[in-house]
Amino acid sequence: QVQVAESGGGSVQAGGSLRLSCAVSKYAYGSLYMGWFRQAPGKEREGVAAIDSDGSTNYADSVKGRFTISQDNAKKTLYLQMNSLKPEDTAMYYCAATFSPSYGGSSLRIWNYNYWGQGTQVTVSS
């Protein structure tokens, strides 16, 4: 069973930055495809950023140019650097992983992933 655990959330003012981390347990990190998702109150969960096994990335239009997904294979950790944060970025952020991406290695589709963390809250005030 793959376990993923997010950290790094918090409260920040608009224009500020945060870096989220996602630690992966047990399995060879390099065989996993991973992504970041978020869910705001009253809204559906949406894809934010994902990274393929070859390092190629995919971003939601709403975060392009502001967020950067990266990974450290040695540390088995996925990151999401979030800059120029906006109040509309306020949400619970989730890390997700899969060994077998049905929709492609860097898909932002929720159903592409079958291992999920508990989430970390990000709150951006105006």
Short mmCIF file of C-alpha atoms in Angstrom, two decimals:
data_model
loop_
_atom_site.label_atom_id
_atom_site.label_comp_id
_atom_site.label_asym_id
_atom_site.label_seq_id
_atom_site.Cartn_x
_atom_site.Cartn_y
_atom_site.Cartn_z
CA GLN A 1 0.00 0.00 0.00
CA VAL A 2 1.43 3.36 -1.04
CA GLN A 3 1.13 6.11 1.52
CA VAL A 4 1.45 9.78 0.67
CA ALA A 5 1.49 12.60 3.19
CA GLU A 6 1.27 16.31 2.47
CA SER A 7 2.78 19.12 4.50
CA GLY A 8 3.59 22.78 4.15
CA GLY A 9 0.17 24.37 4.05
CA GLY A 10 -0.66 27.49 6.00
CA SER A 11 -2.05 31.00 5.87
CA VAL A 12 -0.51 33.68 3.70
CA GLN A 13 -1.45 37.05 2.31
CA ALA A 14 -2.19 37.56 -1.36
CA GLY A 15 1.01 37.76 -3.36
CA GLY A 16 2.85 35.50 -0.97
CA SER A 17 4.39 32.08 -1.47
CA LEU A 18 4.17 28.61 0.01
CA ARG A 19 5.85 25.31 -0.78
CA LEU A 20 3.92 22.10 -0.30
CA SER A 21 5.67 18.77 0.14
CA CYS A 22 4.41 15.24 -0.36
CA ALA A 23 6.36 12.37 1.17
CA VAL A 24 5.92 8.92 -0.34
CA SER A 25 6.43 5.79 1.69
CA LYS A 26 7.77 2.34 0.90
CA TYR A 27 7.63 1.97 -2.85
CA ALA A 28 10.19 2.98 -5.39
CA TYR A 29 9.26 6.58 -5.97
CA GLY A 30 10.45 6.53 -9.53
CA SER A 31 7.70 4.13 -10.57
CA LEU A 32 4.93 6.44 -9.46
CA TYR A 33 3.10 9.10 -11.40
CA MET A 34 2.05 11.96 -9.17
CA GLY A 35 0.01 15.12 -9.04
CA TRP A 36 -1.43 17.88 -6.91
CA PHE A 37 -5.13 18.57 -6.58
CA ARG A 38 -7.20 21.02 -4.56
CA GLN A 39 -10.72 21.35 -3.30
CA ALA A 40 -12.30 24.57 -2.10
CA PRO A 41 -15.42 24.56 0.10
CA GLY A 42 -18.51 23.84 -1.96
CA LYS A 43 -16.50 23.06 -5.08
CA GLU A 44 -15.35 19.91 -6.83
CA ARG A 45 -11.81 18.66 -6.50
CA GLU A 46 -9.67 19.89 -9.38
CA GLY A 47 -6.27 19.11 -10.79
CA VAL A 48 -3.54 21.68 -10.18
CA ALA A 49 -0.32 20.15 -11.48
CA ALA A 50 1.06 16.76 -12.43
CA ILE A 51 4.40 15.30 -13.42
CA ASP A 52 5.19 12.38 -15.70
CA SER A 53 7.94 9.81 -15.25
CA ASP A 54 10.08 11.65 -17.81
CA GLY A 55 9.75 14.87 -15.84
CA SER A 56 7.27 16.54 -18.17
CA THR A 57 4.69 18.63 -16.36
CA ASN A 58 1.11 19.71 -16.79
CA TYR A 59 -0.64 22.63 -15.11
CA ALA A 60 -4.15 23.92 -14.77
CA ASP A 61 -4.58 27.19 -16.64
CA SER A 62 -5.41 28.98 -13.40
CA VAL A 63 -1.96 28.32 -11.93
CA LYS A 64 0.33 28.42 -14.98
CA GLY A 65 3.24 30.75 -14.44
CA ARG A 66 2.66 30.84 -10.67
CA PHE A 67 2.96 27.23 -9.48
CA THR A 68 5.80 24.79 -10.12
CA ILE A 69 5.69 21.05 -9.54
CA SER A 70 8.94 19.21 -8.94
CA GLN A 71 10.26 16.05 -7.37
CA ASP A 72 13.29 14.80 -5.52
CA ASN A 73 13.63 11.10 -6.28
CA ALA A 74 16.33 10.59 -3.66
CA LYS A 75 14.07 11.97 -0.97
CA LYS A 76 10.94 10.38 -2.46
CA THR A 77 9.24 13.73 -2.20
CA LEU A 78 7.01 15.73 -4.50
CA TYR A 79 6.83 19.51 -4.21
CA LEU A 80 4.50 22.28 -5.26
CA GLN A 81 6.01 25.75 -5.18
CA MET A 82 3.21 28.30 -5.14
CA ASN A 83 4.02 31.93 -5.86
CA SER A 84 1.88 35.02 -6.34
CA LEU A 85 -0.90 33.37 -4.39
CA LYS A 86 -4.43 34.66 -4.77
CA PRO A 87 -7.46 34.36 -2.48
CA GLU A 88 -9.01 32.01 -5.03
CA ASP A 89 -6.15 29.58 -4.41
CA THR A 90 -7.59 28.95 -0.95
CA ALA A 91 -8.37 25.24 -0.71
CA MET A 92 -7.38 21.91 0.74
CA TYR A 93 -4.49 20.64 -1.34
CA TYR A 94 -4.03 16.93 -1.95
CA CYS A 95 -1.17 14.86 -3.25
CA ALA A 96 -2.09 11.88 -5.42
CA ALA A 97 -0.19 8.97 -6.95
CA THR A 98 -0.64 6.00 -9.22
CA PHE A 99 1.44 3.21 -10.73
CA SER A 100 -0.84 2.91 -13.75
CA PRO A 101 -2.07 6.20 -15.18
CA SER A 102 -5.16 5.40 -17.22
CA TYR A 103 -5.30 8.92 -18.66
CA GLY A 104 -1.63 9.57 -19.15
CA GLY A 105 1.35 10.19 -16.94
CA SER A 106 0.71 13.86 -16.25
CA SER A 107 -3.06 13.88 -16.39
CA LEU A 108 -5.02 16.25 -14.17
CA ARG A 109 -7.98 13.91 -14.08
CA ILE A 110 -8.90 12.78 -10.59
CA TRP A 111 -9.65 9.24 -11.75
CA ASN A 112 -6.08 8.85 -12.98
CA TYR A 113 -4.89 8.43 -9.40
CA ASN A 114 -5.68 5.87 -6.75
CA TYR A 115 -3.51 6.86 -3.79
CA TRP A 116 -4.39 10.06 -1.96
CA GLY A 117 -3.10 11.95 1.04
CA GLN A 118 -5.20 13.57 3.76
CA GLY A 119 -4.60 17.06 2.46
CA THR A 120 -3.02 20.25 3.71
CA GLN A 121 -4.94 23.52 4.02
CA VAL A 122 -3.85 26.63 2.15
CA THR A 123 -5.55 29.90 3.02
CA VAL A 124 -4.80 33.10 1.13
CA SER A 125 -6.16 36.35 2.51
CA SER A 126 -6.65 39.55 0.55
#
